[in-house]
PDB file of C-alpha atoms in Angstrom:
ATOM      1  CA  UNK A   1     -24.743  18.791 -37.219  1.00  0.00           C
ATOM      2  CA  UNK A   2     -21.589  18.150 -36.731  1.00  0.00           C
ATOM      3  CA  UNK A   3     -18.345  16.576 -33.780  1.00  0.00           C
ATOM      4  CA  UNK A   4     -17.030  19.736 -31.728  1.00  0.00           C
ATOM      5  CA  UNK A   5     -13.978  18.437 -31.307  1.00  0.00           C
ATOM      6  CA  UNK A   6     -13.077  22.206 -29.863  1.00  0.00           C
ATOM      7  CA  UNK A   7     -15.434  22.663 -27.749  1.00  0.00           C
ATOM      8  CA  UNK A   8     -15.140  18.987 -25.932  1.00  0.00           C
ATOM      9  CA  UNK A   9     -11.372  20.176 -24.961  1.00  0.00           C
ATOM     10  CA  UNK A  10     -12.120  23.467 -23.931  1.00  0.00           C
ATOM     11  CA  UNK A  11     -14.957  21.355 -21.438  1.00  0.00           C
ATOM     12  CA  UNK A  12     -11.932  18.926 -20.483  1.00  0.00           C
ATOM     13  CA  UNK A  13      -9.442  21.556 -19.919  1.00  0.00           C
ATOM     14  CA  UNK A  14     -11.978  23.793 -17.715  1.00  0.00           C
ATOM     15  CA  UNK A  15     -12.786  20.831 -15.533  1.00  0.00           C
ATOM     16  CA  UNK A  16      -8.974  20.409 -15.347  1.00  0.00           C
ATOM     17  CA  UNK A  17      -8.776  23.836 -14.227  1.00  0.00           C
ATOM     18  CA  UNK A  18     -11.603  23.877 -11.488  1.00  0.00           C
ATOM     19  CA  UNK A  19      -9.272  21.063  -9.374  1.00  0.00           C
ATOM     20  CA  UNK A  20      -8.243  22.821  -6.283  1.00  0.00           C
ATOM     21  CA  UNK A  21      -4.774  20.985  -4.663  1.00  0.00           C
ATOM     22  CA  UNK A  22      -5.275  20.442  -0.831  1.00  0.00           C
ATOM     23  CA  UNK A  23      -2.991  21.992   1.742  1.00  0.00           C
ATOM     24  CA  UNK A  24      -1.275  19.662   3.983  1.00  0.00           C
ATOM     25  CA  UNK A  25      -0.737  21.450   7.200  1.00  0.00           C
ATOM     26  CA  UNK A  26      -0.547  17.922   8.847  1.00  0.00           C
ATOM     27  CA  UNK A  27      -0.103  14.409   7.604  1.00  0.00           C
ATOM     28  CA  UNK A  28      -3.376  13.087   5.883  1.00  0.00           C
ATOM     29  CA  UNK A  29      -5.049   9.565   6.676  1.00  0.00           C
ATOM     30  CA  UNK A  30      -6.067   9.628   3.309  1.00  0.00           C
ATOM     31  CA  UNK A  31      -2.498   9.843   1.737  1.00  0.00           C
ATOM     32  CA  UNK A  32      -1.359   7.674   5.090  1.00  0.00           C
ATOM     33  CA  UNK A  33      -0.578   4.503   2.279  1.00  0.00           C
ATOM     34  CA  UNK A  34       1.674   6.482  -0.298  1.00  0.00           C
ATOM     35  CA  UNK A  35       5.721   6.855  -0.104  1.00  0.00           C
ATOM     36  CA  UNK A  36       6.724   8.524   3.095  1.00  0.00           C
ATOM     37  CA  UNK A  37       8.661  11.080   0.845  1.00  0.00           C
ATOM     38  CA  UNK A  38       5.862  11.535  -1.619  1.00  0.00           C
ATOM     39  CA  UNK A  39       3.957  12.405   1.378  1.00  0.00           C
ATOM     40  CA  UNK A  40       6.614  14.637   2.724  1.00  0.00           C
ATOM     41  CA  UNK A  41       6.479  16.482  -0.353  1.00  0.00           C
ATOM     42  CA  UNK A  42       2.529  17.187  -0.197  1.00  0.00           C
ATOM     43  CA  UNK A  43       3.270  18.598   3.234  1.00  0.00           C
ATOM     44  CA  UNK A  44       6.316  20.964   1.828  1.00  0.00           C
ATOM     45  CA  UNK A  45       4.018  22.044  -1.031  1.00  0.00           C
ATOM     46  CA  UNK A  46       6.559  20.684  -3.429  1.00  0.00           C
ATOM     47  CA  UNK A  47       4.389  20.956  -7.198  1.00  0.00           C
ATOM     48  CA  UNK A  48       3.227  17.321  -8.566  1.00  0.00           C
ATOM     49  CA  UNK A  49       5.145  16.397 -11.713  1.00  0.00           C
ATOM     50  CA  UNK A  50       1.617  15.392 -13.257  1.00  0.00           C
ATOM     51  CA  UNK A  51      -1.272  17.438 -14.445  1.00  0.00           C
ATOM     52  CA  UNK A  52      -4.748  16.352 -13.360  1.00  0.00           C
ATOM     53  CA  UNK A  53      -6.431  15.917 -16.522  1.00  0.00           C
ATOM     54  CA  UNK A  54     -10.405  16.684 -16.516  1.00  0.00           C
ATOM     55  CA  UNK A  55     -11.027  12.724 -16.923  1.00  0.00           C
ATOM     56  CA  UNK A  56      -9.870  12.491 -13.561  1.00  0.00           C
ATOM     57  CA  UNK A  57     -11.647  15.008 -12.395  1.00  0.00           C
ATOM     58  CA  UNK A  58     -14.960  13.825 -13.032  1.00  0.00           C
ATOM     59  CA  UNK A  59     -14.150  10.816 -12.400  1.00  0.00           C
ATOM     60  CA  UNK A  60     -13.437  12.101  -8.579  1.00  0.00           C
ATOM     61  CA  UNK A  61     -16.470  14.062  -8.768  1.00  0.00           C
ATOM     62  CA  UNK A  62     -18.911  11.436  -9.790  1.00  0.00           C
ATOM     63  CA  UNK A  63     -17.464   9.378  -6.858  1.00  0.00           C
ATOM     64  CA  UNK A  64     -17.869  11.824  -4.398  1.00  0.00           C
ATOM     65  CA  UNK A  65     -21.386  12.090  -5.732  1.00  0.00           C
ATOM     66  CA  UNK A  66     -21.821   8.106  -5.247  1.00  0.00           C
ATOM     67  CA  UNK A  67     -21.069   8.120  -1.908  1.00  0.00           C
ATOM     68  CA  UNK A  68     -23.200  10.803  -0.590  1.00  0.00           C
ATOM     69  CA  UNK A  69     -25.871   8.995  -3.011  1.00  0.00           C
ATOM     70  CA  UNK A  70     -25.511   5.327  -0.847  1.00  0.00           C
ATOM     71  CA  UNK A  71     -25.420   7.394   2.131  1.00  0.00           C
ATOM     72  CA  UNK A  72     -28.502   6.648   3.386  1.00  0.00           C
ATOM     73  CA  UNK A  73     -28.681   3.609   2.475  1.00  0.00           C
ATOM     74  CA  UNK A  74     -26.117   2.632   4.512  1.00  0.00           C
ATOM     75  CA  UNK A  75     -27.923   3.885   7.609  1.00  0.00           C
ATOM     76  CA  UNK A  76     -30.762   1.816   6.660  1.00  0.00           C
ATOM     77  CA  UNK A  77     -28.644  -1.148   6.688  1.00  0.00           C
ATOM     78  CA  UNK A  78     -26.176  -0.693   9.399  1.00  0.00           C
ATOM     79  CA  UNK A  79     -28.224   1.923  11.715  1.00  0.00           C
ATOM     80  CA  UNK A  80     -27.630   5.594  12.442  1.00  0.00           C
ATOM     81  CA  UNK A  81     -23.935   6.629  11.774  1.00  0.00           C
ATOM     82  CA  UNK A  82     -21.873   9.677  11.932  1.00  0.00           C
ATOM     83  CA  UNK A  83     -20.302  10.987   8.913  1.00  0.00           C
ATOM     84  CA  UNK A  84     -17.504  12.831   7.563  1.00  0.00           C
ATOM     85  CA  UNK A  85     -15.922  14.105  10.416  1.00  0.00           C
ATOM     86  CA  UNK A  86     -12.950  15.109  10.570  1.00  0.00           C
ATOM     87  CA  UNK A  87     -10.541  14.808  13.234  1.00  0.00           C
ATOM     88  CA  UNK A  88      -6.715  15.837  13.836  1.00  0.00           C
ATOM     89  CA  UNK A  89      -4.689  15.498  16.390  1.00  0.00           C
ATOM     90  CA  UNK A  90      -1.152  17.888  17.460  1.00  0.00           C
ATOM     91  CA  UNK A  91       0.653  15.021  19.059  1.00  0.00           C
ATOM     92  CA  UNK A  92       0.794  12.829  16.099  1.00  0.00           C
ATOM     93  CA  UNK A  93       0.614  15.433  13.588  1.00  0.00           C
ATOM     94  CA  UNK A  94      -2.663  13.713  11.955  1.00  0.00           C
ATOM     95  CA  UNK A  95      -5.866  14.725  10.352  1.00  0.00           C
ATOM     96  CA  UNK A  96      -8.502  12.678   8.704  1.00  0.00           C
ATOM     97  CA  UNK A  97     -12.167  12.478   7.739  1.00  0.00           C
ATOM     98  CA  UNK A  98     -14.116   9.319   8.019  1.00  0.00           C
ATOM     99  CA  UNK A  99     -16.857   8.116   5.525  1.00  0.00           C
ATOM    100  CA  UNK A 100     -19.129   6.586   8.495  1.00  0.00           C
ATOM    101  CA  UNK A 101     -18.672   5.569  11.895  1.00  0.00           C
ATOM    102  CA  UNK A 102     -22.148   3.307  12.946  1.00  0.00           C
ATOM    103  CA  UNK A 103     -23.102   4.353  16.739  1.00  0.00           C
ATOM    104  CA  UNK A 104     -24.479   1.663  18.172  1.00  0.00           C
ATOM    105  CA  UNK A 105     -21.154  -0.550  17.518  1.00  0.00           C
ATOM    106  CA  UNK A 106     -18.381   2.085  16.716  1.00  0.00           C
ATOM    107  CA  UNK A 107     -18.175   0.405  13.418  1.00  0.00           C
ATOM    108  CA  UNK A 108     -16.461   2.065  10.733  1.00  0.00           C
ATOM    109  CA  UNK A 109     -18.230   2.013   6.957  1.00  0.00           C
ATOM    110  CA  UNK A 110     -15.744   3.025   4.377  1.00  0.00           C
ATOM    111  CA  UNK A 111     -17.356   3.479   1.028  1.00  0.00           C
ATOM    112  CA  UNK A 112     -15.308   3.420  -2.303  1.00  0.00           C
ATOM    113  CA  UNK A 113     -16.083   4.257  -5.567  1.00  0.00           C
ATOM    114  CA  UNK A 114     -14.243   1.920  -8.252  1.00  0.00           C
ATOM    115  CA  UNK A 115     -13.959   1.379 -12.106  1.00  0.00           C
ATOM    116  CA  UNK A 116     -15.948  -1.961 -13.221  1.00  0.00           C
ATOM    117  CA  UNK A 117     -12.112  -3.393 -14.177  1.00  0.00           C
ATOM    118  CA  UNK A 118     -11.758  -3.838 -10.267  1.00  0.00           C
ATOM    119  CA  UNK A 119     -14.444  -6.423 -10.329  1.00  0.00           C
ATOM    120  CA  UNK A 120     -14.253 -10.272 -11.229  1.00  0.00           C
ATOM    121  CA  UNK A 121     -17.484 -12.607 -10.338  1.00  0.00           C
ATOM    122  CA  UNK A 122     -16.572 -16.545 -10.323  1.00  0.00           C
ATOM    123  CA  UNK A 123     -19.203 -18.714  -9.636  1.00  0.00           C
ATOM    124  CA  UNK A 124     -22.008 -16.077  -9.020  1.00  0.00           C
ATOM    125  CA  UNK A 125     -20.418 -14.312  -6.845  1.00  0.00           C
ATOM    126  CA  UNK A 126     -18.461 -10.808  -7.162  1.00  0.00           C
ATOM    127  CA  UNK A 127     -15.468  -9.262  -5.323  1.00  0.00           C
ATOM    128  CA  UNK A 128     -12.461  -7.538  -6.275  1.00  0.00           C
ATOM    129  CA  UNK A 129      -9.525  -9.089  -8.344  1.00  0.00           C
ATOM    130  CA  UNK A 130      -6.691  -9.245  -8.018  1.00  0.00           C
ATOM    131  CA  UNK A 131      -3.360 -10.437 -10.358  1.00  0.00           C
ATOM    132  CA  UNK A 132      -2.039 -13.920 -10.182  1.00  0.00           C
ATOM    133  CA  UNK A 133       1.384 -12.789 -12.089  1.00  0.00           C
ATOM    134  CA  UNK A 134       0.668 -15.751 -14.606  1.00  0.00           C
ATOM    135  CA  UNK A 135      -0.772 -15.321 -17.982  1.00  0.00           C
ATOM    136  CA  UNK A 136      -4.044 -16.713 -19.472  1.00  0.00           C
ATOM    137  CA  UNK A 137      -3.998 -18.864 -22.705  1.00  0.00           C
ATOM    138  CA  UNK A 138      -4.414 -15.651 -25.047  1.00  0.00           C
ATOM    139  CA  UNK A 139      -1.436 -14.277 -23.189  1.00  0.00           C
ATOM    140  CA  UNK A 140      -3.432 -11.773 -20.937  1.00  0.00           C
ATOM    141  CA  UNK A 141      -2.874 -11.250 -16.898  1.00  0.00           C
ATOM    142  CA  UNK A 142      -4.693 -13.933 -15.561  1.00  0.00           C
ATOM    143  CA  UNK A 143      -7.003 -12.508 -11.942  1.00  0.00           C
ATOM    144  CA  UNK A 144      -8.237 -13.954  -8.936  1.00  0.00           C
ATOM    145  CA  UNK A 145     -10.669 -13.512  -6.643  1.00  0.00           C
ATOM    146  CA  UNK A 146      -9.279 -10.632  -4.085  1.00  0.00           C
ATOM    147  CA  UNK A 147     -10.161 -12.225  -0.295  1.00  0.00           C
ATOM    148  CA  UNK A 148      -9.290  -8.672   1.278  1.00  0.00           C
ATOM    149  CA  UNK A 149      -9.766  -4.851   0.575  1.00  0.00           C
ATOM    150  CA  UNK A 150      -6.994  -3.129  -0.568  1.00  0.00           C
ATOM    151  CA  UNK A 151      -4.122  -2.563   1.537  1.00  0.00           C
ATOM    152  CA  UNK A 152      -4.235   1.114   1.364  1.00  0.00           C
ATOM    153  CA  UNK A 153      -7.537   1.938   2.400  1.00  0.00           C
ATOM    154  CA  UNK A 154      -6.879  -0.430   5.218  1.00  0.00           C
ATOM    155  CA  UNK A 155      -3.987   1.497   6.513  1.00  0.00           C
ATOM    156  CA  UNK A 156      -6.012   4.726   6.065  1.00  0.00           C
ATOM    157  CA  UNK A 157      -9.046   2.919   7.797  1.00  0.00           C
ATOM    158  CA  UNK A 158      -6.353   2.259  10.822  1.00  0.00           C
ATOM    159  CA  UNK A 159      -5.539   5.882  11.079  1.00  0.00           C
ATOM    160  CA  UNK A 160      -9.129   6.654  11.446  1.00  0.00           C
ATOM    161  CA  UNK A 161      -8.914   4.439  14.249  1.00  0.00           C
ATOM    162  CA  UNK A 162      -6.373   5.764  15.527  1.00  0.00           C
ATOM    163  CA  UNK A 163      -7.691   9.331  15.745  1.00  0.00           C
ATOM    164  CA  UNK A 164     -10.953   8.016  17.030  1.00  0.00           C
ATOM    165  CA  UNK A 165      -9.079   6.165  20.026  1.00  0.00           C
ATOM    166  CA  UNK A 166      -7.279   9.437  20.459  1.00  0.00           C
ATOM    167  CA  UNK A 167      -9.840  12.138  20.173  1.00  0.00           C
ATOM    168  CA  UNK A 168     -12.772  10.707  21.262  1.00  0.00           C
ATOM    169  CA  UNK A 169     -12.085   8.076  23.415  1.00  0.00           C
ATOM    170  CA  UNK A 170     -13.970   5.509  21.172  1.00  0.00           C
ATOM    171  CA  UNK A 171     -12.568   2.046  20.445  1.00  0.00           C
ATOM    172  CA  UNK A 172     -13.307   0.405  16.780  1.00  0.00           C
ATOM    173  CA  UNK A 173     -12.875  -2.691  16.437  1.00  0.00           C
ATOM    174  CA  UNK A 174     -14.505  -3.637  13.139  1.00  0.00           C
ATOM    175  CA  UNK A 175     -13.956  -2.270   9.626  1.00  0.00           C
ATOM    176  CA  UNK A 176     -16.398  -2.696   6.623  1.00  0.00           C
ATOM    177  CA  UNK A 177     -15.131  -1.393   3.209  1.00  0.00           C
ATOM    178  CA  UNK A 178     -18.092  -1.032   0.476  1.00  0.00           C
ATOM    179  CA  UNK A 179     -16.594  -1.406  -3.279  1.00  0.00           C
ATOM    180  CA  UNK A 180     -19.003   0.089  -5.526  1.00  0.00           C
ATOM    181  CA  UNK A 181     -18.871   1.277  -9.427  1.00  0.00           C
ATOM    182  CA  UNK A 182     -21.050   3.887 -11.179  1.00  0.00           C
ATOM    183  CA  UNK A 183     -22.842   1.226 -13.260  1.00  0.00           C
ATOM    184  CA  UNK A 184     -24.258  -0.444  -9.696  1.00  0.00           C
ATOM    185  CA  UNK A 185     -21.222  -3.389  -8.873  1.00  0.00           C
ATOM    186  CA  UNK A 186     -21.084  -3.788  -5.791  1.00  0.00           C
ATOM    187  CA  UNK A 187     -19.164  -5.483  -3.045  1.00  0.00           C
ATOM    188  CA  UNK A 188     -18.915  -5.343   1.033  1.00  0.00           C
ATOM    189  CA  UNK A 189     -15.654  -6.309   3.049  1.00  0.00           C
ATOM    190  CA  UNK A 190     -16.042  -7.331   6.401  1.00  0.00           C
ATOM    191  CA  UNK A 191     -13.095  -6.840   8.490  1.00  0.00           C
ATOM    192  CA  UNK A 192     -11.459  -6.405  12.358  1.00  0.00           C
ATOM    193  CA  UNK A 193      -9.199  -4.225  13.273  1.00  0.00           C
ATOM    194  CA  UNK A 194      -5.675  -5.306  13.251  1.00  0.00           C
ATOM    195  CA  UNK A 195      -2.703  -4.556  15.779  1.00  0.00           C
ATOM    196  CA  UNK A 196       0.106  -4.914  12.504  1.00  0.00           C
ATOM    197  CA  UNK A 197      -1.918  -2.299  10.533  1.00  0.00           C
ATOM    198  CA  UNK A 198      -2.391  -0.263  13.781  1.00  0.00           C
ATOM    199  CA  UNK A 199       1.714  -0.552  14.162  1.00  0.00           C
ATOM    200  CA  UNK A 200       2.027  -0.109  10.610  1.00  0.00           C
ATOM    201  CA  UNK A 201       0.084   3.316  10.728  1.00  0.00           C
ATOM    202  CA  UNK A 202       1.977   5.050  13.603  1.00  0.00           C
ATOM    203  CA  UNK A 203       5.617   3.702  12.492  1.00  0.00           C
ATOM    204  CA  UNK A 204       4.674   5.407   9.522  1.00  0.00           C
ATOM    205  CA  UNK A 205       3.594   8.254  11.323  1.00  0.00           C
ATOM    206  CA  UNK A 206       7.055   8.624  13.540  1.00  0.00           C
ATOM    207  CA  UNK A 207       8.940   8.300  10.678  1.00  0.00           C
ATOM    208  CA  UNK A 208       7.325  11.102   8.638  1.00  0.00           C
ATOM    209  CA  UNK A 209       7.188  12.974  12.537  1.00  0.00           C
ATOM    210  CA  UNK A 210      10.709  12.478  12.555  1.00  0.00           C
ATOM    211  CA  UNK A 211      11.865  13.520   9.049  1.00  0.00           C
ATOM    212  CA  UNK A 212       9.687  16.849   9.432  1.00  0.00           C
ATOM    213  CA  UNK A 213      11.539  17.568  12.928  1.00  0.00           C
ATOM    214  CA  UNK A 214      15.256  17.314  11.573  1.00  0.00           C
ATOM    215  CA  UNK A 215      14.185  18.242   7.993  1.00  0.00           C
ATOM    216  CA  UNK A 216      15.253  15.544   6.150  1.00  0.00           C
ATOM    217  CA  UNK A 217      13.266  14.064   4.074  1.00  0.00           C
ATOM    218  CA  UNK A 218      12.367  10.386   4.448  1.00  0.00           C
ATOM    219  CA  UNK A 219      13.220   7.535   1.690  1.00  0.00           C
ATOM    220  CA  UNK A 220      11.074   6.764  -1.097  1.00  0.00           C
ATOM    221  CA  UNK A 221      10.048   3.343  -1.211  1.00  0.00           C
ATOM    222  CA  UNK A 222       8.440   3.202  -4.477  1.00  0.00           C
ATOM    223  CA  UNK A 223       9.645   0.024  -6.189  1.00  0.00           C
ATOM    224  CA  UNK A 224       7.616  -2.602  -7.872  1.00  0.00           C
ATOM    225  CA  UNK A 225       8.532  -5.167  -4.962  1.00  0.00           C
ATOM    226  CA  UNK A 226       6.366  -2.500  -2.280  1.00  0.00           C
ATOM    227  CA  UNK A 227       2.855  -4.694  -1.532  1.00  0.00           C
ATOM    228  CA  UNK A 228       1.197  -1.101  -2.277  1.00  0.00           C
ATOM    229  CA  UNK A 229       3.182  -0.548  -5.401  1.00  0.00           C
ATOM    230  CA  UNK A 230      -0.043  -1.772  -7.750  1.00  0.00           C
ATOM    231  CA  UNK A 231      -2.106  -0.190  -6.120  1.00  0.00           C
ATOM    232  CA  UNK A 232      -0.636   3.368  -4.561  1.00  0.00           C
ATOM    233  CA  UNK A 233       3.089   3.790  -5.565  1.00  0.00           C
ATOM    234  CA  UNK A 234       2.577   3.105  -9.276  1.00  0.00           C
ATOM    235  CA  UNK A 235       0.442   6.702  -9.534  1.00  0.00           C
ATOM    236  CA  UNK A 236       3.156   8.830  -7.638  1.00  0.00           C
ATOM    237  CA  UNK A 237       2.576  12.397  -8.688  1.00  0.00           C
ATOM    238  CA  UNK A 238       6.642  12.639  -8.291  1.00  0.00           C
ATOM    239  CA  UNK A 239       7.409   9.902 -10.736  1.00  0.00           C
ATOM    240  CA  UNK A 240       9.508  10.222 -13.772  1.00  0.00           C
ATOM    241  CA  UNK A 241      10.404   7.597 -16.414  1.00  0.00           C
ATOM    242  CA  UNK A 242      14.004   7.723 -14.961  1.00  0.00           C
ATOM    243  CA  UNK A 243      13.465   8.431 -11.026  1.00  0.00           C
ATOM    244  CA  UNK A 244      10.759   8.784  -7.940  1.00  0.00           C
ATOM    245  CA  UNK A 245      10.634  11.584  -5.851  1.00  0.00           C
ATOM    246  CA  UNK A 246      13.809  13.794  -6.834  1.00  0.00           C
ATOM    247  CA  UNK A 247      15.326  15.498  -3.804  1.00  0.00           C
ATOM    248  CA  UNK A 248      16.158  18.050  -6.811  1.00  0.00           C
ATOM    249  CA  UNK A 249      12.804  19.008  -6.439  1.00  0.00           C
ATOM    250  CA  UNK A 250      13.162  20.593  -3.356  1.00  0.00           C
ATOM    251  CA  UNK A 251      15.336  22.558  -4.399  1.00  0.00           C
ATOM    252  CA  UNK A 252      13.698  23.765  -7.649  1.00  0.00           C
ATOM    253  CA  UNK A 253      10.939  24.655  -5.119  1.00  0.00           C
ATOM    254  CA  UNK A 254      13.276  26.783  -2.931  1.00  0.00           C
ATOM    255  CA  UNK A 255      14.469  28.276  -6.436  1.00  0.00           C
ATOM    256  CA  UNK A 256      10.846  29.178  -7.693  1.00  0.00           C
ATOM    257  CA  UNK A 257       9.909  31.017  -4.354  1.00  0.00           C
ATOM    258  CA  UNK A 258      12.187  33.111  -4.623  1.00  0.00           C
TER     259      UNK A 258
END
């Protein structure tokens, strides 16, 4: 008996390999959140600057498999639902697929798998956390109870809405978001629909409309002062130690094709 050291990164590297990138022929409600010029890039096929490793992978994977796994479950609580649809629309250049849209209220149920480090649970009762920016007495980030779902599955959420409103004529006006980790944590958000995110979605959209018209590419935004810089802009797959989204790499693009 012995550790096959070998053999576990030939496993890694094949799950690595099996990761198929997804062709944006339109902007995606999914990637709705990230830098406008991150997301530009997607669209132009410009290559990520990081590799997906085969942790990631599976850790994908094993969400996916989470959610179709609480499925059910969520029709037993909420009532019959419609799920993963997707929708896209020409006008706004859109396309997106919703977890679960409950019929008898037009209530979207967003499920989200999450790492146990997402949760905190203060006096019996468990939510998200989020960073105060101070330090605890052994010098560690000190956390706090997170009152709201993250801000970019809220704007994603909000383009669901929007394609909804747009494509079938049906109105949403409330929002749950279910947190849940592979070991069983588990927290609901509760939330309406709101007109800022609703703006916030289709200025977003006009501006990346806009930029793909005149082909120029938008600005990156990605600085540690963004409210989805935590949480979104940190993990830009165009992010060096020295710069965010290159223009260069446009160019090296053009240069490898042809």
């Amino acid at each position: 008996m012995s550790l096959n050291n070998s053999k576990t990164i030939e496993l890694y590297q094949a799950i690595a390999d099996s990761n198929e990138d997804r062709v944006f022929k339109m902007w995606h409600a999914s990637s709705i959140a990230m830098c406008p010029r991150a997301h530009y890039f997607k669209r132009l096929a410009v290559p990520e600057l990081t590799e997906v490793s085969g942790a990631k992978v599976i850790r994908w994977q094993a969400g996916h498999h989470l959610e179709t796994a609480i499925r059910p479950i969520i029709e037993k609580v909420y009532g019959e639902s419609g799920s993963n649809e997707r929708m896209s629309n020409d006008e706004l250049q859109l396309t997106g697929e919703f977890d679960n849209l409950i019929l008898h209220d037009n209530r979207l149920v967003e499920i989200k798998s999450v790492s146990d480090f997402a949760f905190i649970s203060r006096e019996n009762i468990t939510s998200l956390k989020e960073a105060t920016g101070k330090l605890t007495k052994w010098n560690k980030p000190e956390y706090t109870t997170k009152h709201t779902p993250y801000l970019g599955h809220e704007l994603q959420n909000h383009a669901y809405v929007i394609l909804l409103k747009e494509e079938q004529n049906i109105e949403v006006k409330n929002i749950d978001y279910v947190y849940i980790s592979l070991s069983g944590r588990m927290v609901v958000y509760s939330t309406e629909v709101q007109q800022s995110l609703l703006d916030n979605v289709n200025n977003r959209l006009k501006a990346l409309n806009e930029a793909w018209r005149t082909k120029t590419p938008p600005p990156c935004i990605c600085t540690e002062s963004h409210p989805l810089y935590d949480s979104v802009m940190r993990w830009c797959p165009y992010k060096t130690e020295t710069k965010c989204c290159s223009l260069g790499l446009i160019k090296e693009k053009q240069n490898a094709s042809k």
